[in-house]
Structure formats: C-alpha cells, structure tokens
Amino acid sequence: MDFTITLSHFCDIHGPRSILCTSKIPLNNDFKTDFIQEEIISKEDYCKSCLLIISTNNNNDNDTVKPSTIKTIDQNYIYFTNQYSISKYQILNSLIKKTLSEEITNYNSNDPVYLGDEIRGYSMVYYFKIKDLEARGSNRRYSIIINSSNEFKILQNYKLIDQYIKTLISNLKESNIKYELNKSKNYSNNDLFLRGKKIQNSNSLIELLNDKDIFIRIHLWFVKILQKI
Ligand SMILES: [Zn+2]
C-alpha cells in the first residue's frame, strides 16, 4: 500500500528535484482527496525541466503554476501521479537528494542500487542520463526510486520491478537518441557555434524526447508495475 515510484532529476538551477511520483491508494481509503495536489507551485522552485507538465496544465499565471495530477482507477485501487509525493514528501525528498547529489553514482550500470533503513524504508534506485546538448555536461541526470516500508514486498518483486524499469529506461534513452540524431542533421553551423557558447535552456523530457504525452506514458507504466505488486 505504501509503494511509490518516483522519477527525479538533477536540475542545473534547482539541484535534485522530483518530477513525478506515483502512489497506489485503496479505493476504500477515506483520505483519497489528500493525494490530490492543491498547493500552487512557485516557478522559482521549479523550472520547465523540473515540472510535471501535462497538456491541461494551467500556465496562465506568470509566477506560479497549477499542479498536475494524473489518475488511474482499477477495481480496488486508485493510482495518483503528482509532482511529488504528498504523504511521503520528507522521506522521498531526502532520498532524492542523497541519490542525485552523490557524484560517485555509476550511470553506466543498468542495475539498481539497493538502499534501506527503518526511517526511509527500502528502495531500489535506478540512474540514467538523457542527452541534452543544452545541459551542463551535455547530459541530464535522472533517477527512478521504488520505495516501500515493506522490505519483504520489495525483495519478493525485485525481478519484476527490475524488468519493467529497465525496459522503461531503455525506451526513454532510445527515443532521446533517435530525436537527437534527427535534430543534429538539421543543425546549421550557426546553431553549433551558439551551442558552443552554452546557452542554458531548461528542457523537460517533453522536449528531449519530443513527446508531449511522455509523463502520461510514464504514469501508465508505473501503474502497470504497482498493479502487479
Ligand atoms: Zn529546475
């Protein structure tokens, strides 16, 4: 019940930030409305690359953005995806900071890092990079954290989670490579010169993969995993 799956990244402006977090709540839970994010997000704290953006976002106001919630309901559960976990904000925030701040992280390994303690629960953490010529180091760093207080459940489903998350990461990387290749064919010399000067734009996965529905797709993939565990 307390399983969450979080996609986070290292923002050049804001540091480690949650982009989206999917939770699984029983339909008979009386506190379902607690999982709908009402708090207005300040654009000072989140830039375009940090934000969970779905096409219906209200972006009219200049300084704030209305948070998005994506929902899926099945027979017994409701699955919420928000910018960050409301119920486990502190736990996950501290995990995101820990996992994305450490420079020692090996992004070349596809295998998860397993972390666990009684306070922050048990987590499988996956790291990956997405090419972005406008980011520092020409890459953006991401992590996916599967977290639960129930260690037995995590270990019992380890293989299944591993298979699903690896497939997702490999699909994201593949779309990004295809899109970047296509784009590079269209670069003029002037573009390359400007890029050499490092104009820092905050690109979201929507731009990096050229897919406006990417966050909905990720939500559905996380729901698929949560339905099986
Ligand atoms: Zn940011």
CSV table of C-alpha atoms and ligand atoms in Angstrom, one decimal:
chain,number,residue,atom,x,y,z
A,1,MET,CA,0.0,0.0,0.0
A,2,ASP,CA,2.8,2.4,0.7
A,3,PHE,CA,4.6,1.7,-2.6
A,4,THR,CA,5.7,4.8,-4.5
A,5,ILE,CA,7.6,5.2,-7.7
A,6,THR,CA,9.4,8.5,-8.2
A,7,LEU,CA,11.1,10.0,-11.2
A,8,SER,CA,13.5,12.7,-10.3
A,9,HIS,CA,16.4,14.6,-11.9
A,10,PHE,CA,19.3,16.9,-11.2
A,11,CYS,CA,18.3,20.4,-12.3
A,12,ASP,CA,21.2,22.8,-13.2
A,13,ILE,CA,19.2,25.5,-11.5
A,14,HIS,CA,17.4,23.8,-8.6
A,15,GLY,CA,19.5,20.7,-7.8
A,16,PRO,CA,17.8,17.4,-7.1
A,17,ARG,CA,14.1,17.6,-7.7
A,18,SER,CA,11.1,15.2,-8.0
A,19,ILE,CA,9.4,15.4,-11.4
A,20,LEU,CA,6.7,12.9,-10.7
A,21,CYS,CA,5.7,10.4,-8.1
A,22,THR,CA,3.0,7.7,-8.4
A,23,SER,CA,1.2,6.3,-5.4
A,24,LYS,CA,-1.2,3.4,-5.0
A,25,ILE,CA,-4.2,4.0,-2.7
A,26,PRO,CA,-7.0,1.5,-1.9
A,27,LEU,CA,-10.4,2.8,-3.2
A,28,ASN,CA,-12.0,2.5,0.2
A,29,ASN,CA,-9.4,4.8,1.7
A,30,ASP,CA,-11.2,7.8,3.2
A,31,PHE,CA,-8.3,10.1,2.6
A,32,LYS,CA,-8.1,9.9,-1.2
A,33,THR,CA,-8.5,13.6,-1.6
A,34,ASP,CA,-5.3,14.1,0.4
A,35,PHE,CA,-3.5,12.8,-2.6
A,36,ILE,CA,-4.7,15.5,-5.0
A,37,GLN,CA,-2.1,18.2,-5.0
A,38,GLU,CA,-3.7,21.6,-4.4
A,39,GLU,CA,-0.7,23.6,-3.4
A,40,ILE,CA,0.3,26.1,-6.1
A,41,ILE,CA,3.9,25.5,-7.3
A,42,SER,CA,6.2,28.6,-7.4
A,43,LYS,CA,8.1,28.9,-10.6
A,44,GLU,CA,11.1,30.0,-8.5
A,45,ASP,CA,11.3,26.5,-7.1
A,46,TYR,CA,10.6,24.6,-10.3
A,47,CYS,CA,11.7,25.4,-13.8
A,48,LYS,CA,10.4,23.8,-17.1
A,49,SER,CA,12.8,20.9,-16.8
A,50,CYS,CA,11.6,20.1,-13.2
A,51,LEU,CA,7.8,20.4,-13.8
A,52,LEU,CA,5.3,17.7,-14.3
A,53,ILE,CA,3.6,19.1,-17.4
A,54,ILE,CA,0.5,17.6,-18.9
A,55,SER,CA,-1.3,19.3,-21.7
A,56,THR,CA,-4.1,20.6,-19.4
A,57,ASN,CA,-1.8,22.5,-17.1
A,58,ASN,CA,-2.9,26.0,-16.3
A,59,ASN,CA,0.1,28.1,-17.1
A,60,ASN,CA,-1.6,31.5,-17.4
A,61,ASP,CA,-0.1,33.0,-14.3
A,62,ASN,CA,3.5,34.2,-14.7
A,63,ASP,CA,4.9,33.3,-11.3
A,64,THR,CA,3.0,30.2,-10.3
A,65,VAL,CA,1.8,27.0,-12.0
A,66,LYS,CA,-1.2,24.9,-11.1
A,67,PRO,CA,0.0,21.4,-10.2
A,68,SER,CA,-1.0,18.4,-12.3
A,69,THR,CA,-2.5,15.2,-11.1
A,70,ILE,CA,-2.8,12.1,-13.3
A,71,LYS,CA,-5.2,9.4,-12.0
A,72,THR,CA,-6.0,5.9,-13.0
A,73,ILE,CA,-8.6,3.8,-11.2
A,74,ASP,CA,-9.0,0.0,-11.3
A,75,GLN,CA,-11.3,-2.3,-9.3
A,76,ASN,CA,-9.6,-1.9,-6.0
A,77,TYR,CA,-7.1,0.9,-6.2
A,78,ILE,CA,-6.6,4.5,-7.3
A,79,TYR,CA,-3.2,5.5,-8.7
A,80,PHE,CA,-2.2,9.1,-8.3
A,81,THR,CA,0.8,10.8,-10.0
A,82,ASN,CA,1.8,14.2,-8.7
A,83,GLN,CA,4.8,16.4,-8.9
A,84,TYR,CA,6.0,14.9,-5.7
A,85,SER,CA,4.6,12.5,-3.0
A,86,ILE,CA,2.4,14.4,-0.6
A,87,SER,CA,2.3,11.7,2.1
A,88,LYS,CA,6.0,10.8,1.9
A,89,TYR,CA,7.4,14.2,1.0
A,90,GLN,CA,10.2,14.2,3.5
A,91,ILE,CA,11.3,10.6,3.1
A,92,LEU,CA,11.4,10.8,-0.7
A,93,ASN,CA,13.0,14.3,-0.8
A,94,SER,CA,15.8,13.1,1.4
A,95,LEU,CA,16.3,10.0,-0.8
A,96,ILE,CA,16.3,12.2,-4.0
A,97,LYS,CA,18.9,14.5,-2.5
A,98,LYS,CA,21.0,11.6,-1.3
A,99,THR,CA,20.9,9.7,-4.6
A,100,LEU,CA,21.3,12.6,-7.1
A,101,SER,CA,23.9,14.6,-5.1
A,102,GLU,CA,26.5,12.0,-4.9
A,103,GLU,CA,29.0,12.2,-7.7
A,104,ILE,CA,30.1,8.6,-7.3
A,105,THR,CA,27.0,7.3,-8.8
A,106,ASN,CA,27.7,4.9,-11.7
A,107,TYR,CA,25.4,5.9,-14.5
A,108,ASN,CA,26.9,3.2,-16.8
A,109,SER,CA,25.4,0.3,-14.8
A,110,ASN,CA,21.9,-0.7,-15.6
A,111,ASP,CA,21.4,-2.4,-12.3
A,112,PRO,CA,19.7,-0.8,-9.4
A,113,VAL,CA,21.3,0.3,-6.1
A,114,TYR,CA,19.5,-1.1,-3.1
A,115,LEU,CA,19.1,1.2,-0.1
A,116,GLY,CA,17.3,0.6,3.1
A,117,ASP,CA,16.8,1.8,6.7
A,118,GLU,CA,13.9,1.9,9.1
A,119,ILE,CA,13.3,5.6,8.7
A,120,ARG,CA,13.3,6.0,4.9
A,121,GLY,CA,12.2,2.5,4.1
A,122,TYR,CA,13.6,0.2,1.3
A,123,SER,CA,14.4,1.4,-2.1
A,124,MET,CA,15.6,0.2,-5.5
A,125,VAL,CA,17.3,3.2,-7.2
A,126,TYR,CA,18.0,3.4,-11.0
A,127,TYR,CA,20.2,6.0,-12.6
A,128,PHE,CA,20.2,7.1,-16.2
A,129,LYS,CA,21.3,10.0,-18.3
A,130,ILE,CA,19.5,11.6,-21.2
A,131,LYS,CA,21.4,13.6,-23.8
A,132,ASP,CA,20.8,17.3,-23.8
A,133,LEU,CA,23.3,19.5,-25.6
A,134,GLU,CA,22.0,22.5,-23.6
A,135,ALA,CA,22.5,21.0,-20.2
A,136,ARG,CA,25.7,21.1,-18.1
A,137,GLY,CA,28.0,18.2,-19.4
A,138,SER,CA,25.5,17.7,-22.4
A,139,ASN,CA,23.5,15.3,-20.3
A,140,ARG,CA,20.7,15.4,-17.8
A,141,ARG,CA,20.8,13.0,-14.8
A,142,TYR,CA,17.7,11.2,-13.7
A,143,SER,CA,16.8,8.6,-11.1
A,144,ILE,CA,13.8,6.3,-10.6
A,145,ILE,CA,13.2,5.3,-7.0
A,146,ILE,CA,10.9,2.5,-6.0
A,147,ASN,CA,10.3,2.9,-2.3
A,148,SER,CA,8.3,1.0,0.4
A,149,SER,CA,8.4,0.4,4.1
A,150,ASN,CA,7.8,-3.3,3.4
A,151,GLU,CA,11.2,-4.8,2.6
A,152,PHE,CA,9.8,-8.3,2.0
A,153,LYS,CA,7.4,-7.0,-0.7
A,154,ILE,CA,10.3,-5.2,-2.5
A,155,LEU,CA,12.5,-8.3,-2.5
A,156,GLN,CA,9.6,-10.5,-3.5
A,157,ASN,CA,9.0,-8.3,-6.6
A,158,TYR,CA,12.6,-7.4,-7.3
A,159,LYS,CA,12.9,-9.2,-10.6
A,160,LEU,CA,9.5,-7.9,-11.9
A,161,ILE,CA,10.3,-4.3,-10.9
A,162,ASP,CA,13.8,-4.6,-12.4
A,163,GLN,CA,12.4,-5.9,-15.7
A,164,TYR,CA,9.8,-3.1,-16.0
A,165,ILE,CA,12.1,-0.3,-15.0
A,166,LYS,CA,14.9,-1.4,-17.3
A,167,THR,CA,12.5,-1.6,-20.2
A,168,LEU,CA,11.2,1.9,-19.5
A,169,ILE,CA,14.7,3.4,-19.2
A,170,SER,CA,15.9,1.8,-22.4
A,171,ASN,CA,12.8,3.1,-24.2
A,172,LEU,CA,13.3,6.6,-22.9
A,173,LYS,CA,17.0,6.6,-24.0
A,174,GLU,CA,16.2,5.2,-27.4
A,175,SER,CA,13.6,7.9,-28.1
A,176,ASN,CA,16.0,10.5,-27.0
A,177,ILE,CA,18.8,9.2,-29.2
A,178,LYS,CA,16.5,9.0,-32.2
A,179,TYR,CA,15.3,12.5,-31.7
A,180,GLU,CA,18.8,14.0,-31.1
A,181,LEU,CA,20.1,12.3,-34.2
A,182,ASN,CA,17.3,13.7,-36.2
A,183,LYS,CA,17.9,17.2,-34.8
A,184,SER,CA,21.6,17.1,-35.3
A,185,LYS,CA,21.0,16.5,-39.0
A,186,ASN,CA,19.2,19.8,-39.1
A,187,TYR,CA,21.8,21.9,-37.2
A,188,SER,CA,23.4,24.7,-39.0
A,189,ASN,CA,26.9,25.8,-38.3
A,190,ASN,CA,25.5,28.9,-36.5
A,191,ASP,CA,23.5,26.6,-34.1
A,192,LEU,CA,26.6,24.7,-33.3
A,193,PHE,CA,28.5,27.9,-32.6
A,194,LEU,CA,25.8,29.1,-30.2
A,195,ARG,CA,25.7,25.7,-28.5
A,196,GLY,CA,29.5,26.0,-28.0
A,197,LYS,CA,28.7,29.2,-26.1
A,198,LYS,CA,26.5,27.1,-23.8
A,199,ILE,CA,23.1,28.8,-23.7
A,200,GLN,CA,21.5,27.0,-20.8
A,201,ASN,CA,17.9,26.2,-21.5
A,202,SER,CA,15.8,24.1,-19.1
A,203,ASN,CA,14.5,21.3,-21.3
A,204,SER,CA,12.0,18.8,-19.9
A,205,LEU,CA,11.6,15.2,-21.0
A,206,ILE,CA,8.8,16.5,-23.3
A,207,GLU,CA,11.4,18.4,-25.4
A,208,LEU,CA,14.2,15.9,-25.0
A,209,LEU,CA,12.1,13.1,-26.4
A,210,ASN,CA,9.8,15.3,-28.5
A,211,ASP,CA,6.8,13.6,-26.8
A,212,LYS,CA,4.1,15.8,-25.2
A,213,ASP,CA,2.5,12.8,-23.5
A,214,ILE,CA,5.6,11.4,-22.1
A,215,PHE,CA,4.6,11.9,-18.4
A,216,ILE,CA,1.2,10.2,-19.0
A,217,ARG,CA,3.1,7.3,-20.6
A,218,ILE,CA,5.5,7.1,-17.6
A,219,HIS,CA,2.5,7.3,-15.2
A,220,LEU,CA,0.8,4.4,-17.0
A,221,TRP,CA,4.0,2.3,-16.9
A,222,PHE,CA,4.4,2.9,-13.2
A,223,VAL,CA,0.7,2.0,-12.7
A,224,LYS,CA,1.4,-1.3,-14.5
A,225,ILE,CA,4.1,-2.1,-12.0
A,226,LEU,CA,2.1,-1.1,-9.0
A,227,GLN,CA,-0.8,-3.2,-10.2
A,228,LYS,CA,1.4,-6.3,-10.1
A,229,ILE,CA,2.9,-5.8,-6.7
B,1,ZN,ZN,14.7,23.3,-12.2
